[in-house]
Coordinates of C-alpha atoms in Angstrom, one line a residue:
M13 CA 24.6 279.0 179.5
D14 CA 26.8 282.1 179.6
T15 CA 24.3 283.9 181.8
M16 CA 24.4 280.9 184.2
V17 CA 28.2 281.0 184.2
N18 CA 28.3 284.7 185.0
R19 CA 25.8 284.3 187.8
L20 CA 27.7 281.4 189.3
V21 CA 31.0 283.3 189.2
L22 CA 29.3 286.3 191.0
N23 CA 28.0 283.9 193.6
I24 CA 31.4 282.5 194.2
Q25 CA 33.0 285.9 194.5
L26 CA 30.3 287.1 196.9
S27 CA 30.6 283.9 199.0
R28 CA 34.4 284.4 199.2
K29 CA 33.9 288.0 200.4
T30 CA 31.5 286.9 203.1
G31 CA 33.5 283.9 204.1
H32 CA 30.7 281.4 203.4
Y33 CA 32.3 279.7 200.3
T34 CA 33.4 276.1 200.9
M35 CA 34.1 273.0 198.8
N36 CA 32.9 270.8 201.6
H37 CA 31.4 267.6 200.1
G38 CA 28.5 267.5 202.5
N39 CA 27.4 271.1 201.8
M40 CA 27.8 270.6 198.0
N41 CA 25.9 267.3 198.0
S42 CA 23.1 268.9 199.9
A43 CA 22.9 271.7 197.4
V44 CA 23.0 269.2 194.6
D45 CA 20.1 267.2 196.1
K46 CA 18.0 270.3 196.3
V47 CA 18.6 271.2 192.7
M48 CA 18.6 267.7 191.2
F49 CA 15.7 265.8 192.5
N50 CA 13.0 268.5 192.5
R51 CA 13.4 269.6 188.9
S52 CA 10.7 269.6 186.4
G53 CA 10.5 270.4 182.7
S54 CA 13.6 270.1 180.6
Q55 CA 15.8 267.4 182.2
D56 CA 18.6 268.0 179.8
S57 CA 19.0 271.7 180.6
L58 CA 22.4 273.1 181.5
D59 CA 21.1 276.6 182.2
E60 CA 19.0 275.3 185.1
L61 CA 21.8 273.2 186.6
S62 CA 24.5 274.6 188.9
L63 CA 28.0 273.3 188.5
D64 CA 28.0 271.8 192.0
E65 CA 28.4 268.2 190.7
Y66 CA 31.2 269.2 188.5
W67 CA 33.2 270.7 191.4
T68 CA 32.3 267.8 193.6
E69 CA 33.9 265.5 191.0
V70 CA 36.9 267.7 190.8
E71 CA 37.4 267.5 194.6
N72 CA 37.0 263.7 194.4
I73 CA 39.7 263.6 191.7
K74 CA 42.0 265.8 193.9
K75 CA 41.5 263.5 196.9
S76 CA 42.2 260.3 194.9
S77 CA 45.4 261.8 193.5
D78 CA 46.8 263.1 196.8
N79 CA 50.2 261.6 197.8
T80 CA 50.4 259.5 194.5
Q81 CA 53.8 258.8 193.2
D82 CA 55.2 260.6 190.2
E83 CA 52.0 261.3 188.5
Q84 CA 52.5 261.3 184.7
R85 CA 51.8 264.5 182.9
V86 CA 51.2 265.0 179.2
V87 CA 53.6 267.6 177.8
V88 CA 52.1 269.4 174.9
K89 CA 54.5 270.7 172.3
E90 CA 53.8 274.2 171.1
P91 CA 54.4 274.1 167.3
D92 CA 57.0 276.5 165.9
E93 CA 56.0 279.0 163.2
G94 CA 55.0 277.1 160.1
E95 CA 54.9 273.7 161.9
L96 CA 51.2 274.0 162.5
E97 CA 50.4 274.3 158.8
E98 CA 52.9 271.5 158.0
E99 CA 51.3 269.2 160.5
W100 CA 47.9 270.1 159.2
L101 CA 48.9 269.3 155.6
K102 CA 50.4 266.0 156.8
E103 CA 47.2 265.0 158.7
A104 CA 45.1 266.0 155.6
G105 CA 47.1 263.7 153.4
L106 CA 48.6 266.5 151.3
S107 CA 52.2 266.4 152.5
N108 CA 53.2 264.8 149.1
L109 CA 52.4 268.2 147.4
F110 CA 56.0 269.0 148.4
G111 CA 57.5 265.8 147.1
E112 CA 59.4 265.1 143.9
S113 CA 57.4 262.1 142.9
S114 CA 55.0 262.8 140.0
A115 CA 52.9 259.8 141.1
D116 CA 52.4 261.4 144.6
S117 CA 51.5 264.8 143.2
Q118 CA 49.1 263.1 140.8
D119 CA 47.3 261.5 143.7
S120 CA 47.1 264.8 145.5
M121 CA 45.7 266.5 142.4
V122 CA 43.0 263.8 142.1
F123 CA 42.2 264.4 145.8
L124 CA 42.1 268.2 145.3
S125 CA 39.8 268.0 142.3
T126 CA 37.0 266.5 144.5
L127 CA 37.0 269.3 147.1
T128 CA 34.2 271.8 147.5
K129 CA 34.7 275.6 147.3
T130 CA 35.1 276.1 151.0
Q131 CA 37.4 273.0 151.4
S132 CA 39.6 274.3 148.5
A133 CA 39.8 277.7 150.3
A134 CA 40.9 276.0 153.5
V135 CA 43.7 274.1 151.8
Q136 CA 44.8 277.1 149.9
K137 CA 45.0 279.2 153.1
R138 CA 47.2 276.6 154.8
I139 CA 49.5 276.1 151.8
D140 CA 49.8 279.9 151.4
T141 CA 50.6 280.4 155.1
F142 CA 53.1 277.5 155.1
S143 CA 54.9 278.8 152.0
Q144 CA 55.2 282.3 153.3
T145 CA 56.4 281.2 156.7
M146 CA 59.1 279.0 155.2
R147 CA 60.3 281.8 152.9
M148 CA 60.5 284.2 155.9
K149 CA 62.6 281.6 157.7
N150 CA 64.9 281.3 154.7
K151 CA 64.3 277.6 154.4
H152 CA 65.9 276.2 151.3
H153 CA 63.1 273.9 150.4
Q154 CA 61.3 273.8 147.1
I155 CA 57.8 274.8 148.1
P156 CA 54.9 275.0 145.7
D157 CA 53.2 278.3 145.6
V158 CA 49.5 278.0 146.3
R159 CA 48.8 279.6 142.9
D160 CA 50.6 276.8 141.2
V161 CA 48.4 274.2 143.0
F162 CA 45.0 275.9 142.4
R163 CA 45.6 277.7 139.1
Q164 CA 46.4 276.5 135.6
P165 CA 50.0 277.4 134.5
A166 CA 50.4 279.9 131.7
S167 CA 52.6 277.5 129.7
S168 CA 52.4 273.9 128.9
Q169 CA 55.6 273.1 130.8
D170 CA 55.3 271.0 134.0
K171 CA 57.6 273.5 135.9
A172 CA 56.7 277.1 136.2
E173 CA 58.6 279.8 138.0
D174 CA 56.5 281.5 140.7
L175 CA 56.5 285.2 141.5
N176 CA 59.1 284.8 144.3
G177 CA 61.6 283.0 142.1
F178 CA 60.9 279.5 143.4
Q179 CA 60.5 276.5 141.2
S180 CA 57.3 274.4 141.7
T181 CA 57.9 270.7 141.9
V182 CA 54.3 269.7 141.4
K183 CA 54.1 267.9 138.0
S184 CA 50.3 268.0 137.5
K185 CA 48.1 271.0 138.5
V186 CA 44.5 271.7 138.9
T187 CA 42.9 275.1 138.3
S188 CA 40.8 276.8 140.9
E189 CA 38.2 277.5 138.3
V190 CA 37.7 273.8 137.7
L191 CA 37.5 273.1 141.5
H192 CA 34.9 275.9 141.9
E193 CA 32.9 274.9 138.9
K194 CA 32.7 271.2 140.0
S195 CA 31.8 272.1 143.6
E196 CA 29.2 274.6 142.5
E197 CA 27.6 271.9 140.2
L198 CA 27.5 269.4 143.0
E199 CA 26.1 272.0 145.5
E200 CA 23.4 273.0 143.1
E201 CA 22.3 269.4 142.5
A202 CA 22.4 268.6 146.3
T203 CA 20.5 271.8 147.1
E204 CA 17.8 271.0 144.6
E205 CA 17.4 267.4 145.9
A206 CA 17.3 268.7 149.5
E207 CA 14.6 271.3 148.7
T208 CA 12.3 268.6 147.2
K209 CA 12.6 266.5 150.4
D210 CA 11.2 269.3 152.6
V211 CA 13.8 268.5 155.4
P212 CA 12.4 269.3 158.8
E213 CA 14.2 271.8 161.2
T214 CA 15.5 269.0 163.4
A215 CA 17.0 267.0 160.5
I216 CA 20.7 267.1 159.9
N217 CA 21.6 267.6 156.2
L218 CA 24.4 265.2 155.4
E219 CA 24.3 265.6 151.7
I220 CA 25.8 269.1 151.5
S221 CA 29.1 270.1 153.0
F222 CA 28.7 271.6 156.5
A223 CA 31.0 274.5 155.6
E224 CA 29.0 275.2 152.4
Q225 CA 25.8 275.2 154.5
A226 CA 27.3 277.7 156.9
S227 CA 28.7 279.8 154.1
N228 CA 25.3 280.0 152.3
R229 CA 23.2 280.8 155.4
K230 CA 24.1 284.4 156.1
E231 CA 21.7 284.6 159.0
F232 CA 24.0 282.6 161.2
P233 CA 26.0 284.9 163.5
T234 CA 29.8 284.9 163.3
V235 CA 30.0 284.5 167.1
R236 CA 27.9 282.5 169.5
N237 CA 24.7 284.1 170.8
E238 CA 25.4 284.7 174.4
K239 CA 21.7 284.5 175.3
E240 CA 21.2 281.2 173.6
D241 CA 19.3 278.8 175.8
D242 CA 21.1 275.4 176.2
S243 CA 18.1 273.9 177.8
L244 CA 16.5 273.5 174.3
L245 CA 18.2 270.4 172.8
P246 CA 16.4 269.4 169.6
N247 CA 15.9 265.7 168.8
Y248 CA 18.2 265.9 165.7
R249 CA 17.9 263.0 163.3
V250 CA 19.5 261.8 160.1
P251 CA 16.9 261.9 157.2
E252 CA 16.6 258.6 155.3
A253 CA 18.8 258.3 152.2
K254 CA 17.8 256.0 149.3
T255 CA 21.4 255.0 148.8
G256 CA 21.8 254.3 152.5
I257 CA 23.4 255.8 155.5
T258 CA 27.1 255.0 156.1
K259 CA 28.3 254.4 159.6
I260 CA 31.9 254.5 160.9
G261 CA 33.1 250.9 160.4
D262 CA 31.1 250.3 157.2
L263 CA 33.9 251.3 154.8
A264 CA 37.1 249.5 153.9
P265 CA 40.3 250.9 155.5
Q266 CA 41.5 252.6 152.3
D267 CA 38.3 254.5 151.9
M268 CA 38.1 255.4 155.6
K269 CA 41.6 256.9 155.3
K270 CA 40.3 259.2 152.6
V271 CA 37.2 260.1 154.7
T272 CA 39.5 261.0 157.6
S273 CA 41.6 263.4 155.4
L274 CA 38.4 265.0 154.0
A275 CA 36.9 265.3 157.5
L276 CA 39.9 267.3 158.7
I277 CA 39.7 269.6 155.7
E278 CA 35.9 270.0 156.1
L279 CA 36.3 270.7 159.8
T280 CA 38.9 273.4 159.1
A281 CA 36.7 274.9 156.4
L282 CA 33.7 275.0 158.7
Y283 CA 35.8 276.8 161.4
D284 CA 37.2 279.2 158.8
V285 CA 33.7 280.1 157.5
L286 CA 32.5 280.7 161.1
G287 CA 35.5 282.7 162.1
T288 CA 36.6 280.4 164.8
E289 CA 40.3 279.4 165.3
L290 CA 41.1 275.7 165.0
K291 CA 44.4 274.6 166.4
L292 CA 45.9 271.1 166.5
Q293 CA 48.2 270.1 169.3
R294 CA 50.7 267.3 169.6
P295 CA 52.3 265.7 172.6
A296 CA 56.1 266.0 173.0
R297 CA 58.0 262.7 173.0
M298 CA 57.4 261.0 176.3
R299 CA 58.1 257.7 177.8
V300 CA 55.0 255.7 178.6
K301 CA 54.4 252.4 180.3
E302 CA 54.4 249.4 178.0
F303 CA 52.7 247.0 180.4
G304 CA 50.2 247.0 183.2
I305 CA 46.7 248.5 183.4
F306 CA 46.6 252.1 184.4
Q307 CA 48.6 255.0 182.8
V308 CA 49.2 252.8 179.8
P309 CA 48.2 254.1 176.3
L310 CA 45.1 252.6 174.8
S311 CA 47.0 251.5 171.7
V312 CA 49.5 249.5 173.9
L313 CA 46.7 247.9 175.9
L314 CA 44.8 246.9 172.8
E315 CA 47.9 245.4 171.3
L316 CA 48.4 243.3 174.4
D317 CA 44.7 242.3 174.5
Q318 CA 44.6 241.3 170.8
R319 CA 47.4 238.8 171.3
K320 CA 45.0 236.9 173.6
N321 CA 41.7 237.8 171.9
P322 CA 42.1 238.6 168.2
G323 CA 39.5 241.0 166.9
T324 CA 39.3 242.9 170.2
K325 CA 38.7 246.7 169.6
V326 CA 38.5 248.0 173.1
P327 CA 40.9 247.3 176.0
L328 CA 39.6 244.4 178.1
I329 CA 40.1 246.2 181.4
F330 CA 37.8 249.0 180.2
Q331 CA 35.1 246.5 179.2
S332 CA 35.5 244.6 182.5
L333 CA 35.1 247.8 184.6
I334 CA 31.8 248.7 182.8
E335 CA 30.6 245.1 183.2
Q336 CA 31.3 245.3 186.9
I337 CA 29.3 248.5 187.3
E338 CA 26.4 247.1 185.4
K339 CA 26.5 243.9 187.4
G340 CA 25.6 245.9 190.5
G341 CA 22.5 247.3 188.7
L342 CA 22.2 250.6 186.9
E343 CA 19.2 251.4 189.1
T344 CA 21.5 252.1 192.1
E345 CA 21.0 255.7 193.2
G346 CA 24.0 257.9 192.6
V347 CA 25.9 255.4 190.4
L348 CA 28.9 257.3 189.0
R349 CA 28.3 260.1 191.5
I350 CA 29.2 258.5 194.8
P351 CA 33.0 257.9 195.0
G352 CA 34.6 254.7 196.3
V353 CA 36.8 254.8 199.4
V354 CA 40.2 256.2 198.3
S355 CA 42.3 253.7 200.2
R356 CA 40.3 250.8 198.8
I357 CA 40.6 252.2 195.3
R358 CA 44.4 252.3 195.6
S359 CA 44.5 248.8 196.9
L360 CA 42.3 247.6 194.0
C361 CA 44.6 249.4 191.5
M362 CA 47.6 247.5 192.7
D363 CA 45.7 244.2 192.7
L364 CA 44.5 244.8 189.1
E365 CA 48.0 245.7 188.0
A366 CA 49.4 242.4 189.4
K367 CA 46.5 240.0 188.7
F368 CA 44.3 241.1 185.8
Y369 CA 46.3 239.6 183.0
E370 CA 47.1 236.5 185.0
G371 CA 43.3 235.9 185.3
T372 CA 43.5 235.7 189.1
F373 CA 41.9 239.0 190.1
N374 CA 38.8 238.5 192.2
W375 CA 36.0 240.8 190.9
D376 CA 33.8 239.8 193.8
T377 CA 35.8 242.1 196.0
V378 CA 35.0 245.2 193.8
K379 CA 31.9 247.1 195.0
Q380 CA 29.9 249.0 192.3
H381 CA 31.0 252.5 193.4
D382 CA 34.6 251.3 193.5
A383 CA 34.3 250.1 189.9
A384 CA 32.8 253.4 188.8
S385 CA 35.7 255.2 190.5
L386 CA 38.2 252.9 188.8
L387 CA 36.6 253.5 185.4
K388 CA 36.9 257.3 185.8
Y389 CA 40.5 256.9 187.1
F390 CA 41.4 254.8 184.1
I391 CA 40.0 257.4 181.7
R392 CA 41.6 260.5 183.2
E393 CA 45.0 258.8 183.9
L394 CA 45.5 257.8 180.3
P395 CA 48.9 259.2 179.2
L396 CA 47.4 260.0 175.8
P397 CA 43.8 261.1 176.6
L398 CA 40.7 259.5 175.2
L399 CA 39.9 262.6 173.1
T400 CA 43.7 262.7 172.2
V401 CA 46.1 265.6 172.7
E402 CA 45.8 266.5 169.0
Y403 CA 42.1 267.2 169.2
M404 CA 41.4 268.0 172.8
K405 CA 41.4 271.8 172.2
A406 CA 39.2 271.2 169.1
F407 CA 36.6 269.3 171.1
H408 CA 36.7 272.1 173.7
S409 CA 36.4 274.9 171.1
V410 CA 33.2 273.3 169.7
Q411 CA 31.3 275.5 172.2
Y412 CA 32.4 278.6 170.5
L413 CA 30.5 277.8 167.3
P414 CA 27.3 279.9 166.8
S415 CA 24.6 277.2 166.6
K416 CA 23.8 273.9 168.2
K417 CA 23.6 272.3 164.7
Q418 CA 27.1 273.5 163.8
R419 CA 28.5 272.2 167.1
L420 CA 26.9 268.9 166.4
Q421 CA 28.4 268.9 162.8
A422 CA 31.9 269.7 164.3
L423 CA 31.6 266.9 166.8
N424 CA 30.7 264.5 164.0
L425 CA 33.8 265.4 162.1
L426 CA 36.0 265.2 165.3
V427 CA 34.8 261.7 166.1
I428 CA 35.7 260.6 162.6
L429 CA 39.2 262.1 163.1
L430 CA 39.9 260.1 166.3
P431 CA 42.3 257.1 166.0
D432 CA 40.4 253.8 165.8
V433 CA 41.1 252.6 169.4
H434 CA 40.2 256.0 170.9
R435 CA 37.0 256.2 168.8
D436 CA 35.9 252.6 169.6
T437 CA 36.6 253.1 173.3
L438 CA 34.7 256.4 173.4
K439 CA 31.7 254.7 171.7
V440 CA 31.6 252.0 174.3
L441 CA 31.8 254.6 177.1
L442 CA 29.0 256.8 175.6
E443 CA 26.8 253.8 175.1
F444 CA 27.3 252.8 178.7
L445 CA 26.6 256.4 179.9
Q446 CA 23.3 256.4 177.9
R447 CA 22.3 253.2 179.6
V448 CA 22.9 254.9 183.0
V449 CA 20.7 257.8 181.8
D450 CA 18.0 255.4 180.7
H451 CA 17.6 254.4 184.4
R452 CA 17.4 258.0 185.6
E453 CA 14.0 257.5 187.3
Q454 CA 15.7 255.0 189.7
N455 CA 19.3 256.2 189.9
K456 CA 18.6 259.9 189.9
M457 CA 21.3 260.4 187.2
T458 CA 19.8 262.6 184.4
L459 CA 21.7 263.4 181.2
K460 CA 23.0 266.6 182.6
N461 CA 24.1 265.0 185.9
V462 CA 26.2 262.4 184.0
A463 CA 27.6 265.1 181.7
M464 CA 28.7 267.2 184.7
I465 CA 30.4 264.2 186.4
M466 CA 32.2 262.8 183.4
A467 CA 33.4 266.1 181.9
P468 CA 36.3 266.7 184.3
N469 CA 37.5 263.1 183.7
L470 CA 37.5 263.4 179.9
F471 CA 38.6 267.0 179.4
T472 CA 41.3 267.3 182.1
L473 CA 44.6 267.2 180.1
H474 CA 47.2 266.6 182.8
T475 CA 49.4 269.5 181.9
S476 CA 48.8 271.2 185.3
P477 CA 47.0 270.4 188.5
L478 CA 43.3 271.0 188.8
K479 CA 42.5 274.6 190.0
A480 CA 39.9 276.2 192.2
P481 CA 36.8 277.4 190.5
D482 CA 37.9 280.9 189.4
Q483 CA 36.0 282.6 186.5
D484 CA 38.1 280.9 183.7
A485 CA 37.7 277.5 185.4
V486 CA 33.9 278.0 185.8
T487 CA 33.5 279.0 182.1
S488 CA 35.6 276.0 181.0
A489 CA 33.6 273.7 183.3
A490 CA 30.3 274.8 181.8
Q491 CA 31.5 274.5 178.3
T492 CA 33.1 271.1 178.6
A493 CA 30.0 269.8 180.4
S494 CA 27.9 271.0 177.5
V495 CA 30.1 269.2 175.0
M496 CA 29.9 266.1 177.1
L497 CA 26.2 266.3 177.1
F498 CA 26.2 266.6 173.3
L499 CA 28.4 263.6 173.0
I500 CA 26.1 261.4 175.1
K501 CA 22.8 262.7 173.7
Y502 CA 23.7 262.6 170.0
Q503 CA 26.1 259.7 169.9
K504 CA 24.2 257.7 167.3
L505 CA 24.4 260.6 164.9
L506 CA 28.1 261.3 165.6
W507 CA 29.1 257.8 164.3
T508 CA 27.5 258.6 160.9
I509 CA 29.8 259.5 158.0
P510 CA 28.2 262.5 156.1
T511 CA 26.9 261.5 152.7
F512 CA 28.9 264.3 151.0
L513 CA 32.2 262.8 152.3
V514 CA 31.3 259.4 150.9
A515 CA 30.4 261.0 147.6
Q516 CA 33.8 262.7 147.5
V517 CA 35.5 259.3 148.1
R518 CA 33.5 257.8 145.2
R519 CA 34.7 260.6 142.9
Q520 CA 38.3 260.1 144.0
N521 CA 38.0 256.3 143.3
Q522 CA 36.6 257.0 139.8
K523 CA 39.7 259.1 139.0
K524 CA 42.3 256.8 140.6
P525 CA 45.4 255.7 138.6
S526 CA 45.2 252.3 136.8
K527 CA 47.8 250.8 139.1
E528 CA 45.6 251.5 142.1
R529 CA 42.5 250.1 140.3
A530 CA 44.4 246.9 139.7
M531 CA 45.4 246.7 143.4
N532 CA 41.8 247.3 144.5
R533 CA 40.6 244.5 142.3
L534 CA 43.0 242.2 144.0
L535 CA 41.9 243.4 147.4
R536 CA 38.2 242.8 146.5
R537 CA 39.0 239.2 145.5
M538 CA 40.7 238.7 148.8
A539 CA 37.8 240.3 150.7
Y540 CA 35.7 237.1 150.7
D541 CA 36.2 233.4 149.9
R542 CA 34.3 232.2 146.9
V543 CA 33.1 228.6 146.8
K544 CA 33.9 228.5 143.1
P545 CA 35.1 231.1 140.6
E546 CA 32.1 232.7 138.9
K547 CA 31.8 235.8 136.7
L548 CA 29.5 238.3 138.4
E549 CA 26.6 239.6 136.4
K550 CA 26.1 243.4 136.6
S551 CA 22.8 245.3 136.8
A552 CA 21.8 244.6 133.2
D553 CA 18.1 244.5 132.2
G554 CA 17.1 245.4 135.8
F555 CA 19.0 242.5 137.4
I556 CA 22.0 242.2 139.7
R557 CA 23.7 239.0 140.9
V558 CA 24.3 238.6 144.6
Q559 CA 27.1 236.3 145.9
A560 CA 26.7 234.5 149.2
P561 CA 29.7 232.3 149.8
Q562 CA 28.6 231.2 153.3
F563 CA 25.1 230.0 152.1
S564 CA 24.2 226.8 150.3
K565 CA 22.9 228.8 147.4
V566 CA 26.1 230.8 146.7
S567 CA 24.7 233.0 144.0
M568 CA 21.3 234.4 143.0
A569 CA 20.0 236.8 140.3
I570 CA 17.9 239.5 141.9
Q571 CA 15.5 241.7 139.9
L572 CA 15.7 245.4 140.8
T573 CA 12.4 247.1 141.7
E574 CA 11.7 250.6 143.0
D575 CA 11.1 249.4 146.5
L576 CA 13.6 246.5 146.8
K577 CA 15.9 247.0 149.8
A578 CA 19.1 245.4 151.0
G579 CA 17.2 243.8 153.9
D580 CA 14.8 242.2 151.4
I581 CA 17.7 240.5 149.7
L582 CA 19.1 239.2 153.0
A583 CA 15.6 237.9 153.9
R584 CA 15.3 236.0 150.6
F585 CA 18.6 234.2 151.2
L586 CA 17.9 233.4 154.8
N587 CA 14.5 232.0 154.0
Q588 CA 16.1 229.5 151.6
E589 CA 18.6 228.6 154.3
S590 CA 15.9 227.7 156.9
G591 CA 16.3 224.0 157.8
T592 CA 19.9 223.8 156.5
S593 CA 23.1 223.6 158.6
T594 CA 24.1 227.2 157.9
N595 CA 22.5 228.6 161.1
L596 CA 23.2 232.2 160.2
R597 CA 20.8 234.9 161.7
K598 CA 19.9 238.1 160.0
E599 CA 21.7 240.2 162.6
E600 CA 25.0 238.3 161.9
V601 CA 25.2 239.0 158.1
S602 CA 25.1 242.0 155.8
L603 CA 25.0 242.8 152.2
Y604 CA 28.2 244.5 151.0
E605 CA 28.8 246.8 148.0
I606 CA 32.3 246.0 146.7
G607 CA 34.2 247.7 143.9
G608 CA 33.3 250.2 141.2
N609 CA 33.6 253.6 142.8
I610 CA 33.9 252.3 146.4
G611 CA 36.4 250.0 148.0
E612 CA 33.9 248.2 150.2
R613 CA 30.8 249.3 152.1
C614 CA 28.5 247.5 154.5
L615 CA 24.8 248.3 153.6
E616 CA 22.1 249.1 156.1
D617 CA 18.9 247.1 155.5
T618 CA 16.9 250.2 154.4
T619 CA 19.2 250.9 151.4
Y620 CA 17.2 251.0 148.1
M621 CA 19.1 248.7 145.8
K622 CA 18.0 250.2 142.4
D623 CA 19.2 253.7 143.4
L624 CA 22.5 252.4 144.7
S625 CA 23.1 250.2 141.6
L626 CA 22.6 253.3 139.5
L627 CA 25.1 255.2 141.6
N628 CA 27.6 252.4 141.4
P629 CA 26.8 250.3 138.3
K630 CA 30.1 248.4 138.4
A631 CA 29.8 247.2 142.0
E632 CA 29.7 243.6 143.1
W633 CA 27.2 242.5 145.7
V634 CA 28.2 240.0 148.4
I635 CA 26.5 238.7 151.5
R636 CA 28.9 237.8 154.3
P637 CA 29.2 237.9 158.1
K638 CA 29.4 241.4 159.6
S639 CA 32.6 242.6 161.0
K640 CA 32.8 242.3 164.8
E641 CA 32.1 245.5 166.7

């Protein structure tokens, strides 16, 4: 890809010198046609593809934004010295390390005790930097020295004076030796298990920390190979796991919150190991619209939509625009590429603003290409972008990681870190884009074409106007288009929660304070309606008891065998319900693992129940309707 970028920059410079360079749409579209529809071999190649479509889209964006009134711009706040680490610790759920509450510090110590070696090093580095920065600024805060957090105190007292004369306020401490010993044991077990499975090259290992994998594989370069061919995109897959694969949305909110904190630490550890800088940003305080359709934050739109349609996860206008494009048929040649008429788009925007929520907007007046332009306009004009201000640079920096597999791992963690509404909206968008690609034989929109067109709409943070294609802009264009391509091609994998993160959550839950355990028991009882109180039987003598409150037979003892899967249990209940008034289909219900060392987890049909019951012997098993996507 880098060779292609340099070649393109040279062509631009030569064209400027000779006076033949132009951004005229006709010339560019002609060049695009020559490249696009006479290509053989790797259709997902970026090296073989010029950036003409990218710059054509940029020009279309410029035209559509000409003479607009007071265009909103996101103001990114550059963090002061020490604020970056403070914000990181807050996002990682470790800000209570600096509190006075012993309960809070105890929670943090339980959390820290489950970290791997590379994760511990990432936390230690941030606390150390934060502490040193605060001391240099003469802040009169009691800040725990990193050695007090990760090393056993010499005395039995809860408070120990550090080397700089500061008093630590952390009441309970964990030694780095214990952290490293636990992580090494877990890594050895996971490595042995992975070796026996003979994992293929195209498989993504989700059982071992990504950062640990990078740390243990010394053959990986510390910088990206500039000659790497981006045209070779493996068909990565997730190997089957006997205890089941966990998707985003399968876990209870309290467990998902822990996963998010761990994902940030893991992402940071991965970047540290690979020698790549990871910086979080944050938007400055800004006034945003609290009503309307366009230039309104996703969270505000969703809140408005949920008042009318409880359970909605993606703004209704976003769904409606996609439906309108698909209504015109995804076989249409140039769908997403051909822009709508600018004057008509502006008129439609005003009509949508006035009539959409009143239910009086006439969708029959919206042509397919106009709907596509409106969809892209909606995305790029979000005051808080779809990929968020906080993680926009992180998404962009994925391209600096050495290998494709590591870029994919980083994207997986970044998707987990997105706020719910942003993640859910991105999922709907990527699924739609894949459907467009699926019709590439008819619409002439291959994966790389779609990536080129959508990249400037997702990755343009409105801090400054779009620029002409100088060398920096060309490099950025190629990189963001490559990230966009990864997001579309590997979207199913990106919504998978790595097994090692779920395992860390299980270990945290096993060590949680008794008060939290009592609260979780109450939450479990509230999670489903029982027809009648009944004590659940555990997996004794090779049996488990499965509860099914929505079925006529509300409880059933199930014998565990080596090949019994969650889908088999569902089928057994559904077979007994045939001919009754229940009318539940298999795709509408799931088996849930509740309690023990997990809050709640929706099981995929291929989960082997005996293996899972051994992993979580205190769990309860409940069949109930799936949560709405």
